[in-house]
Short mmCIF file of C-alpha atoms in Angstrom, two decimals:
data_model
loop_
_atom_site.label_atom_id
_atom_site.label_comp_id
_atom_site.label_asym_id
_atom_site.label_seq_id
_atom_site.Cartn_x
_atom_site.Cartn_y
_atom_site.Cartn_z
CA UNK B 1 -7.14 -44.20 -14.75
CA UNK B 2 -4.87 -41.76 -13.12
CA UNK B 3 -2.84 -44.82 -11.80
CA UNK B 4 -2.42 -46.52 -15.30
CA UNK B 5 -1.41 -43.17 -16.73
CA UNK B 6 1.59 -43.30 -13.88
CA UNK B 7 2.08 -46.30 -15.02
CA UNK B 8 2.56 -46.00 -18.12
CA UNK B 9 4.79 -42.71 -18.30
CA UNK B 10 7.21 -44.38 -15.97
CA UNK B 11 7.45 -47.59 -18.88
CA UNK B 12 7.57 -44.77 -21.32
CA UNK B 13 11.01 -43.38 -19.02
CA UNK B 14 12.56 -46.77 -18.57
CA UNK B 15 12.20 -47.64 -22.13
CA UNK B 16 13.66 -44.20 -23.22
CA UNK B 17 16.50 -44.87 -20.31
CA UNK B 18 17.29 -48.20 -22.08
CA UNK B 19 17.22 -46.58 -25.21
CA UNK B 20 19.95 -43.94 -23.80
CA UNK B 21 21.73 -46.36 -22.35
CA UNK B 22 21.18 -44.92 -19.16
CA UNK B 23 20.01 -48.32 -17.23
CA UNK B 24 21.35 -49.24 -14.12
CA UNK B 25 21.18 -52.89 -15.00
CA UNK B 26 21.24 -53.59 -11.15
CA UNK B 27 17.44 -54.11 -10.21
CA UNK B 28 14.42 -52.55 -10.85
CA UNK B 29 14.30 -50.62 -7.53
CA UNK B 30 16.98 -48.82 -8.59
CA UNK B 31 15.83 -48.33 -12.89
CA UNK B 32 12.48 -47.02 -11.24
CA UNK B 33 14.28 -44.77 -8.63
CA UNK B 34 16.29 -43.11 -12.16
CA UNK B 35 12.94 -43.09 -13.84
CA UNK B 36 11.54 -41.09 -10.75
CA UNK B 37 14.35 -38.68 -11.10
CA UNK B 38 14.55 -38.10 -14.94
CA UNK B 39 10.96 -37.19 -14.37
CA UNK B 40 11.57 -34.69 -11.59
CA UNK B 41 14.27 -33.17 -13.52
CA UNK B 42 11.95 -33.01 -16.77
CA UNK B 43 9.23 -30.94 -14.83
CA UNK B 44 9.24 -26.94 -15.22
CA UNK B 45 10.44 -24.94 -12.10
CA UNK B 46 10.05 -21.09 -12.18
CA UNK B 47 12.44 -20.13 -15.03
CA UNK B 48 15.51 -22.80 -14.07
CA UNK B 49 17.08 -24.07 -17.39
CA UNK B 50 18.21 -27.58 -18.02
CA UNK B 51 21.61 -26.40 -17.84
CA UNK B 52 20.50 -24.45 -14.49
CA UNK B 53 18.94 -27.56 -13.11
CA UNK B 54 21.76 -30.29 -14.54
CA UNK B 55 24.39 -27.41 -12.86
CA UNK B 56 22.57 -27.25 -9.19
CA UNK B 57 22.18 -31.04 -9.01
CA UNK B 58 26.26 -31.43 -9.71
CA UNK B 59 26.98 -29.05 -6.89
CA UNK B 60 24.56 -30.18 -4.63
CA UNK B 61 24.55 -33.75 -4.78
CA UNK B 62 28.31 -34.10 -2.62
CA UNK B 63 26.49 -32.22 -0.02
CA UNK B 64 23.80 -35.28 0.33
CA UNK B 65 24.76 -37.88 2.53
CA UNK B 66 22.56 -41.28 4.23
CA UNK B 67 22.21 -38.93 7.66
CA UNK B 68 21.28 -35.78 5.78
CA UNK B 69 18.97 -37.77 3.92
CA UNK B 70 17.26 -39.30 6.67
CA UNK B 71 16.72 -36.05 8.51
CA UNK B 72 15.43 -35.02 5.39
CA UNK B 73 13.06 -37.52 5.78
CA UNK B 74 11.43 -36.99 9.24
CA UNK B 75 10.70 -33.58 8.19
CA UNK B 76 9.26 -34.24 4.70
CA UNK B 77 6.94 -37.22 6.49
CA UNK B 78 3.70 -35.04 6.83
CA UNK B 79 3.66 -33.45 3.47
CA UNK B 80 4.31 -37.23 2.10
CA UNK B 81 1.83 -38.80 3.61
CA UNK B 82 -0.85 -35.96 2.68
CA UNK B 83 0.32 -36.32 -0.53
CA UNK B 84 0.13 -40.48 -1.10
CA UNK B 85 -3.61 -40.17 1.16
CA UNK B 86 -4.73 -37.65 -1.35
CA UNK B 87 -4.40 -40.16 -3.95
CA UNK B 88 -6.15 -42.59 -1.78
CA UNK B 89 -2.92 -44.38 -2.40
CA UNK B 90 -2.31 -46.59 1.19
CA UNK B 91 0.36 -49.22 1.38
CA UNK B 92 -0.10 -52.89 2.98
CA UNK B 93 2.55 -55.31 3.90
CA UNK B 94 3.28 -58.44 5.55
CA UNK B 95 6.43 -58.95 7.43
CA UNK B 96 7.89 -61.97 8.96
CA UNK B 97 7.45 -60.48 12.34
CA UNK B 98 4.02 -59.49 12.06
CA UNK B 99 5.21 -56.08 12.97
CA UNK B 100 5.07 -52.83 11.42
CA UNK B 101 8.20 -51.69 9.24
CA UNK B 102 8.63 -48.48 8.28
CA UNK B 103 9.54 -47.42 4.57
CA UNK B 104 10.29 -44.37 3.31
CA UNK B 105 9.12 -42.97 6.73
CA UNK B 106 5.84 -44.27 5.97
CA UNK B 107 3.33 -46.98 8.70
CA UNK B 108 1.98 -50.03 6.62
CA UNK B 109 -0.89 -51.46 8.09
CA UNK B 110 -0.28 -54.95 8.06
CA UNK B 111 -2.13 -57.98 7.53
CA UNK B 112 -1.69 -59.13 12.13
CA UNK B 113 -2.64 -55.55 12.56
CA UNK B 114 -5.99 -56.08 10.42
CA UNK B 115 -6.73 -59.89 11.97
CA UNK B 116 -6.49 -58.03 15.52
CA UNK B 117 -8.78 -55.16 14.10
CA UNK B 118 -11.72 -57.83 13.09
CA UNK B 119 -12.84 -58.75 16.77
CA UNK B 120 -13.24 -54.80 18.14
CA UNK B 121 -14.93 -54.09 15.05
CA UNK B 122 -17.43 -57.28 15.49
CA UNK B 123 -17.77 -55.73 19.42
CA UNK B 124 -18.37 -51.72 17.80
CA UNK B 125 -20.98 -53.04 15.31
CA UNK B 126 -22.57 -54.69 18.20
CA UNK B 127 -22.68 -52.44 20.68
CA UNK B 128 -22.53 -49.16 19.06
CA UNK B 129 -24.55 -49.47 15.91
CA UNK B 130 -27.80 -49.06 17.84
CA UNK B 131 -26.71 -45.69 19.03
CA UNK B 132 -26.92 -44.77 15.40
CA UNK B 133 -30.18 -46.55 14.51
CA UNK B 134 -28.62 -48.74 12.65
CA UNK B 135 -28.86 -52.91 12.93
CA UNK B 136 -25.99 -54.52 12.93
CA UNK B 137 -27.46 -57.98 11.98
CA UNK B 138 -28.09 -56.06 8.45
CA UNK B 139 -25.18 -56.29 6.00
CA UNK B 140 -25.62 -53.13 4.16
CA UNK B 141 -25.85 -51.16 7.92
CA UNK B 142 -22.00 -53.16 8.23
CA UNK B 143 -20.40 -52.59 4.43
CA UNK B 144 -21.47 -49.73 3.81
CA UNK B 145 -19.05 -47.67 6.68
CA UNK B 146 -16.78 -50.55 7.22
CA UNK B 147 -13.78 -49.93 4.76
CA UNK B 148 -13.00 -46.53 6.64
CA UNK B 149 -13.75 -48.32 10.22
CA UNK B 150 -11.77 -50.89 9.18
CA UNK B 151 -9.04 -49.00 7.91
CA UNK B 152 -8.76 -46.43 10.98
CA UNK B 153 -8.78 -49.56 13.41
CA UNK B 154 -6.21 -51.36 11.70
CA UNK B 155 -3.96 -48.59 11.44
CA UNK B 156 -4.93 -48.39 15.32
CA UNK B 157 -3.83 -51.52 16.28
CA UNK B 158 -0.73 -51.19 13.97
CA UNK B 159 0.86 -48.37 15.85
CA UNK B 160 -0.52 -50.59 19.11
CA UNK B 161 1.66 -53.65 17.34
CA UNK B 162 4.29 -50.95 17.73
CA UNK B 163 3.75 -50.09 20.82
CA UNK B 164 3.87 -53.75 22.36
CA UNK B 165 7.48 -54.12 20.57
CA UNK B 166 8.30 -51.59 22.16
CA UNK B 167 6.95 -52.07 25.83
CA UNK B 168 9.28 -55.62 25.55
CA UNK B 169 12.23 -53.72 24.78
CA UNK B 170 11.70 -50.99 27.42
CA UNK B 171 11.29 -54.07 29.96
CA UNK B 172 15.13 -54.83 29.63
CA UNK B 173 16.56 -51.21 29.27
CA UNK B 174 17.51 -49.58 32.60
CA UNK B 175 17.52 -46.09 30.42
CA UNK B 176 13.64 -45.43 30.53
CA UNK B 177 9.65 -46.34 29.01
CA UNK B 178 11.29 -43.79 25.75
CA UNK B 179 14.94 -44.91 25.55
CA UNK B 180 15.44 -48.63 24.62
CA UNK B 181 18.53 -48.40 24.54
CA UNK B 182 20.61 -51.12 26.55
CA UNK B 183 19.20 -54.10 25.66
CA UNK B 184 22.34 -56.50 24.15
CA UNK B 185 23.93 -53.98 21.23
CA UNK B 186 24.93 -56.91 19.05
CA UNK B 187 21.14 -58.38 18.87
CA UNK B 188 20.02 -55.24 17.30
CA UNK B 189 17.58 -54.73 19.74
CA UNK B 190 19.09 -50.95 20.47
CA UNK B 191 18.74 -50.16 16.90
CA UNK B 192 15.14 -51.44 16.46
CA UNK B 193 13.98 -50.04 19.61
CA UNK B 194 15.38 -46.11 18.30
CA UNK B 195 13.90 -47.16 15.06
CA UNK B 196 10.67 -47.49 16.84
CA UNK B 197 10.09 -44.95 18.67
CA UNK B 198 10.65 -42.87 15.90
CA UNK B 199 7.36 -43.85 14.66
CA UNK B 200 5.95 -41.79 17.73
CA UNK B 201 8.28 -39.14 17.23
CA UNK B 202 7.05 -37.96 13.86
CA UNK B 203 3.18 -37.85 13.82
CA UNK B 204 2.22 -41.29 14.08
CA UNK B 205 -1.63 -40.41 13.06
CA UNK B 206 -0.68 -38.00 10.62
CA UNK B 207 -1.14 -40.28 7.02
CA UNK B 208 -4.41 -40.89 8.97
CA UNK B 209 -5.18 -37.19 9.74
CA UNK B 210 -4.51 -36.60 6.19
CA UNK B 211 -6.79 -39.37 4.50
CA UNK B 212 -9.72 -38.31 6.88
CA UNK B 213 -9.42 -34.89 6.07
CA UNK B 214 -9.04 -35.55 2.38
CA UNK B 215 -12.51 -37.05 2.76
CA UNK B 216 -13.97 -34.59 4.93
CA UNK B 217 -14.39 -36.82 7.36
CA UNK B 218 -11.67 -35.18 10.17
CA UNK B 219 -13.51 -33.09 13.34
CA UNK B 220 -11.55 -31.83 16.06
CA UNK B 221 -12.58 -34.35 18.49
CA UNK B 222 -11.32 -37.14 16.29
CA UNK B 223 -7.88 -35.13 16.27
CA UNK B 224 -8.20 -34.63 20.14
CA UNK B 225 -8.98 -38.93 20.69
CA UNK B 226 -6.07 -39.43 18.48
CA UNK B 227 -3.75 -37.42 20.42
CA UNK B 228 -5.11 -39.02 23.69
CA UNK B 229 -4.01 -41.96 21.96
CA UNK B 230 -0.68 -41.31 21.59
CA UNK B 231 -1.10 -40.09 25.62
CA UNK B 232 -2.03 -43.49 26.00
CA UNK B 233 0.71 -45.43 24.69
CA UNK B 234 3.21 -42.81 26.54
CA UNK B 235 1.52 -43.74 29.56
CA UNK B 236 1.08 -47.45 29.36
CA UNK B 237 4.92 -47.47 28.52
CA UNK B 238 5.71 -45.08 31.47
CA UNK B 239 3.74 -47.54 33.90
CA UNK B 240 5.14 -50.66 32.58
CA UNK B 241 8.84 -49.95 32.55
CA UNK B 242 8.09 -48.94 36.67
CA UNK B 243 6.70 -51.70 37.03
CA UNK B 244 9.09 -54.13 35.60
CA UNK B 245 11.74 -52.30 37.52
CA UNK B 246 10.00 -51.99 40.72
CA UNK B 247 9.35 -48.61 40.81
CA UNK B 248 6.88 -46.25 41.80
CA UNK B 249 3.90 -45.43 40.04
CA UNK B 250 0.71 -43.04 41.02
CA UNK B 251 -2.49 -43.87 41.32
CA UNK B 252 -3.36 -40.65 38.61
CA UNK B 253 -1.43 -42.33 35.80
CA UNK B 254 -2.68 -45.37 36.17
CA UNK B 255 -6.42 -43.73 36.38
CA UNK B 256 -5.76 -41.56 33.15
CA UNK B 257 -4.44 -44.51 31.43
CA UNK B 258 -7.52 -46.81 32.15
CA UNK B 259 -9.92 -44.06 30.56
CA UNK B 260 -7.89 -43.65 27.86
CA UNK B 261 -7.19 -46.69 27.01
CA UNK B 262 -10.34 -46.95 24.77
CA UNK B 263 -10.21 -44.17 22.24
CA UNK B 264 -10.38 -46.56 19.61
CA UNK B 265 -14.16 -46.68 20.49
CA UNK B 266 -14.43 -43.28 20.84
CA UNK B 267 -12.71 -42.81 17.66
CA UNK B 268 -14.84 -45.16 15.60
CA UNK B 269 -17.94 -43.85 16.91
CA UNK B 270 -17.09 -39.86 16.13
CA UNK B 271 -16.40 -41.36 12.67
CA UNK B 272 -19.41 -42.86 12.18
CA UNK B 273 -21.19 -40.02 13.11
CA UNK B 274 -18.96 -38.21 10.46
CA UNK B 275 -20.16 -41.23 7.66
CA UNK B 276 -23.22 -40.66 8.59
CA UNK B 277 -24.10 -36.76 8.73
CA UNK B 278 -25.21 -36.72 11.84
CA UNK B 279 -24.17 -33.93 14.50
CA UNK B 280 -22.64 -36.28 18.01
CA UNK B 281 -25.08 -37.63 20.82
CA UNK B 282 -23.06 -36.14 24.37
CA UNK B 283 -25.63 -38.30 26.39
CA UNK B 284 -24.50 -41.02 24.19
CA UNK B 285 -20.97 -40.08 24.32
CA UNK B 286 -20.99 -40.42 27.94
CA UNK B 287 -22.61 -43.36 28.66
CA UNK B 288 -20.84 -45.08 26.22
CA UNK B 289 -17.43 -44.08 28.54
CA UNK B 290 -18.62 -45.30 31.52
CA UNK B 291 -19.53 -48.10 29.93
CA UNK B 292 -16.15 -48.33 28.00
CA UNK B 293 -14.34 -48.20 31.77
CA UNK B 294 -16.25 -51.16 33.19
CA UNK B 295 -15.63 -53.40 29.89
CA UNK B 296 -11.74 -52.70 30.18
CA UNK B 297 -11.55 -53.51 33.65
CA UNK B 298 -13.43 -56.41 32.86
CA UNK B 299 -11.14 -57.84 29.65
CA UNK B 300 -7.98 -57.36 31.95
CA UNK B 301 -9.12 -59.91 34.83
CA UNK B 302 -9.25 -62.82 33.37
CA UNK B 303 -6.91 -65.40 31.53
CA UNK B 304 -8.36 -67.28 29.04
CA UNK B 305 -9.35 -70.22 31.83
CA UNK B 306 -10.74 -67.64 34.50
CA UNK B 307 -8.15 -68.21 36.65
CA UNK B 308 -6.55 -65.49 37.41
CA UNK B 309 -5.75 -61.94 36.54
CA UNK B 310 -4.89 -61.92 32.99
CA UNK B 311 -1.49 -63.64 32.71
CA UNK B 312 -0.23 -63.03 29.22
CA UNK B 313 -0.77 -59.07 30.52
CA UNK B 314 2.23 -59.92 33.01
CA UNK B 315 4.62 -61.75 30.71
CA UNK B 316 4.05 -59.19 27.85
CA UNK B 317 4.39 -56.71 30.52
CA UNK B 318 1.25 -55.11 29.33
CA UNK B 319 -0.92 -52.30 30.83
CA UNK B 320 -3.80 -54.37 33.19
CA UNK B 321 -5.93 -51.96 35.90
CA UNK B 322 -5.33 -55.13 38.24
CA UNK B 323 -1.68 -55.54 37.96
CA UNK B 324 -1.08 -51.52 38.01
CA UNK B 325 -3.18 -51.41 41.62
CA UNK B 326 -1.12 -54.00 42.95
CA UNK B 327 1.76 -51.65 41.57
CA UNK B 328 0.43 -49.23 43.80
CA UNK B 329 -1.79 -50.53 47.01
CA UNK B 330 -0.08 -53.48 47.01
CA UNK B 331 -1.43 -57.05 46.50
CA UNK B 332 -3.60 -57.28 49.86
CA UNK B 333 -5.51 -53.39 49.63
CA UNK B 334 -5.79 -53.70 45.33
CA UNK B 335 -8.87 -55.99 45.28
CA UNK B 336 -10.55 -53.59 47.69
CA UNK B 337 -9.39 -50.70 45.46
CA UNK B 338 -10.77 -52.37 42.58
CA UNK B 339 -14.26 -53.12 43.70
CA UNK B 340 -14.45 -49.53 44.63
CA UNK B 341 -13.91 -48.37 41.09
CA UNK B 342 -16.22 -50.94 39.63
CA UNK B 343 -19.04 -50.08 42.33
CA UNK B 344 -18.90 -46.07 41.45
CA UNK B 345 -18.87 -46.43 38.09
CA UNK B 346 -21.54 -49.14 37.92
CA UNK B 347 -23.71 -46.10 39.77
CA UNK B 348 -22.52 -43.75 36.99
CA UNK B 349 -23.76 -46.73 34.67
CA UNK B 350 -27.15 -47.15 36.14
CA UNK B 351 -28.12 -42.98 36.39
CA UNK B 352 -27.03 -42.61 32.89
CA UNK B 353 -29.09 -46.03 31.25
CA UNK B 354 -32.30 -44.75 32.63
CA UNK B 355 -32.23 -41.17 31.08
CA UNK B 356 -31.83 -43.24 27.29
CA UNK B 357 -34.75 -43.95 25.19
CA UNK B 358 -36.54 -46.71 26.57
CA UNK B 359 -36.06 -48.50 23.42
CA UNK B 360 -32.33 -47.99 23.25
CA UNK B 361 -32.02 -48.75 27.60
CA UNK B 362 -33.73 -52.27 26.83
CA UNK B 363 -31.00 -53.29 23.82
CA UNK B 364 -28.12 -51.82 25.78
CA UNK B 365 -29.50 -54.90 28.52
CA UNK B 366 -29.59 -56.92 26.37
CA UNK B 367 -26.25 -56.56 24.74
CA UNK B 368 -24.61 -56.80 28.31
CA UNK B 369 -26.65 -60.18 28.63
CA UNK B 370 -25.15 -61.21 25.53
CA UNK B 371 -21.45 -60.32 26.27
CA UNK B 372 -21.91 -61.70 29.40
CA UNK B 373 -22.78 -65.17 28.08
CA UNK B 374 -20.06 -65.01 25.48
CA UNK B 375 -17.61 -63.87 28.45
CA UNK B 376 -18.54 -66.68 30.82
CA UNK B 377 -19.99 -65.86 34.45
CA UNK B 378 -17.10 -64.03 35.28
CA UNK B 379 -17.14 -61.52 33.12
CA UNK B 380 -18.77 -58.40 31.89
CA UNK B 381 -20.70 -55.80 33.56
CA UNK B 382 -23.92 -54.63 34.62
CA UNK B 383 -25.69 -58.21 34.45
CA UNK B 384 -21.87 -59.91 34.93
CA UNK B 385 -21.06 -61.16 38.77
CA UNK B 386 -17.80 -59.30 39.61
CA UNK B 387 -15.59 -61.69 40.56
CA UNK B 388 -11.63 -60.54 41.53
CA UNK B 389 -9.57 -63.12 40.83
CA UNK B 390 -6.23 -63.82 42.60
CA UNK B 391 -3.60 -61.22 42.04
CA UNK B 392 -0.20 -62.01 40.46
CA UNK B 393 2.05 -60.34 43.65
CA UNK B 394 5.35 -61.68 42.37
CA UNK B 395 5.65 -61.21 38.85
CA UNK B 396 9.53 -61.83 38.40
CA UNK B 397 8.99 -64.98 39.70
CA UNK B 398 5.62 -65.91 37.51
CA UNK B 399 7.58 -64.69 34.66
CA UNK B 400 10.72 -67.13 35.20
CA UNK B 401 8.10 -69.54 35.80
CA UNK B 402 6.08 -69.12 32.66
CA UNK B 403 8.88 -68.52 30.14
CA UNK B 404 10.56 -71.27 31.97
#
């Protein structure tokens, strides 16, 4: 109702503006933009006058200009976005990029973003549900949580869509992982990678922040996995540009960025904890991480055929535990470096299973069976053989090849 109402007192204003002869008569962007105004300027402020009001905007207006305005902008984002979420107001769009586009400051999830969402969101409801009690083969346990779910993990992988764009661009700029900035100035490239980055410049969670909060659904460890998010994203840009360019990277980023790298998880569970009423499981919480560990190092080494180490991870020039060991050990020791990892964590795995429930041990097994199947022999954890595959040691050269 509130929305019609809107509605309907901006016809009212473009009628009366019609009336006045006060139209643009260019589009309806702009009539709606003069509607907006007239209304601002109708509203009471303190004791200002009409005249008062009608006599600031005269002088002031010269003063505005398209940089002022846009600084303007990256300061006003926050208190937007709190604003539009506390209308439960959230805008969608498709562009012909699949990418996200920022208006009016503002990160549209869009429909690629929401398509990418679907399969981590079949995996959570799988794997996590029966840490809440919940079964996932019921569709009331699913519908019931899944609009917010949804909606957090395709704003997720939105800013990730981001974040990809952005790792491409970085891959041809000599300036840095942060500063896309020489990358053929007449493409447009320099321009859309500034353009960016500003989305992780100015609170890229914070229309999320907002909309959780508004529905009391926003703990500090949801803000803390959020930020490690962002930490994330720095990092897996950080790594990749070195590595592109043949540069050093440490073995510390590389191991912060690999435990990171699944706060979505982390995220969705604390939230449905949050749906749910229900005060956070730490024995859960930490199984669930080792087991989050072992399932990213398993995703990044495969291609689709089990070949090899996950291919489209070197062309994209994406983060991959495999490829950022090699980065480090070298192609020869990385293998060797790798099966450590797996075989300490798989210990962690093990001590950590046995002090569940019984109940909830035997349907963890059995989940691991399942992904395993789904996976093929060569992948997953736990009841998965571990199986290396060959490393990609040149990747200039498998690139040329590939995009060849």
């Amino acid at each position: 109702m509130e929305a019609l109402r809107k509605l309907e007192d901006a016809q009212r204003m473009l009628s009366f503006m019609e009336s006045a002869g006060l139209s643009s008569h260019e589009d309806a962007d702009s009539d709606r933009f003069l509607a907006d105004f007239l209304h601002f300027m109708a509203r009471p402020c303190g004791s200002l006058s009409a005249e008062k009001k009608c006599h600031l905007i005269s002088s002031f207006l010269p003063k505005i200009s398209e940089p002022v305005l846009e600084a303007a902008l990256l300061r006003s984002t926050t208190t937007v976005c709190s604003e539009t979420c506390a209308d439960d107001f959230t805008l969608f769009t498709v562009d012909s990029g699949n990418a996200c586009l920022l208006r009016s400051g503002m990160p549209m999830v869009g429909l690629d973003a929401m398509q990418r969402a679907n399969s981590t969101l079949e995996d959570f409801c799988r794997s996590y549900f029966m840490f809440h009690g919940m079964d996932a083969n019921e569709p009331k346990s699913i519908f019931r949580f899944l609009p917010f779910l949804s909606f957090t993990e395709s704003y997720i992988y939105q800013l990730d869509n981001i974040n990809e764009e952005l790792l491409q661009l970085s891959s041809a700029s000599s300036e840095g992982p942060n500063l896309p900035m020489e990358m053929g100035k007449s493409d447009g490239n320099q321009s859309k990678g500034i353009h960016l980055l500003e989305v992780f410049k100015c609170d890229p969670f914070g229309p999320l922040v907002h909309l959780l909060h508004h529905h009391g659904l926003l703990i500090e460890r949801i803000t803390t996995e959020l930020r490690l998010g962002t930490e994330y994203w720095t990092l897996e840009r950080k790594l990749c540009h070195a590595l592109v360019k043949k540069k050093k990277i440490s073995i510390e980023d590389v191991m912060r960025a690999i435990h990171l790298k699944s706060f979505d998880y982390r995220i969705l569970n604390l939230l449905l904890y949050q749906l749910r009423g229900q005060e956070v499981n730490e024995l859960h919480m930490e199984f669930l991480s080792v087991s989050e560990f072992l399932v990213e190092i398993s995703d990044d080494l495969v291609d689709a055929a089990g070949l090899t180490m996950r291919w489209d991870d070197v062309v994209k020039n994406n983060f991959n535990i495999l490829r950022m060991l090699v980065g480090v050990y070298g192609a020869s020791v990385a293998p060797s470096k790798l099966s450590q990892c797996i075989t300490e964590a798989e210990e962690r795995y093990e001590i950590l299973l046995n002090k569940l429930d019984p109940d909830l041990s035997s349907n963890c097994r059995k989940r691991c069976e399942e992904a395993t199947k789904e996976g093929g022999n060569k992948s997953g954890h736990a009841f998965g053989t571990w199986n290396i595959p060959p490393v990609i040691a040149d990747e200039e050269s498998y690139r040329s090849r590939i995009e060849g």
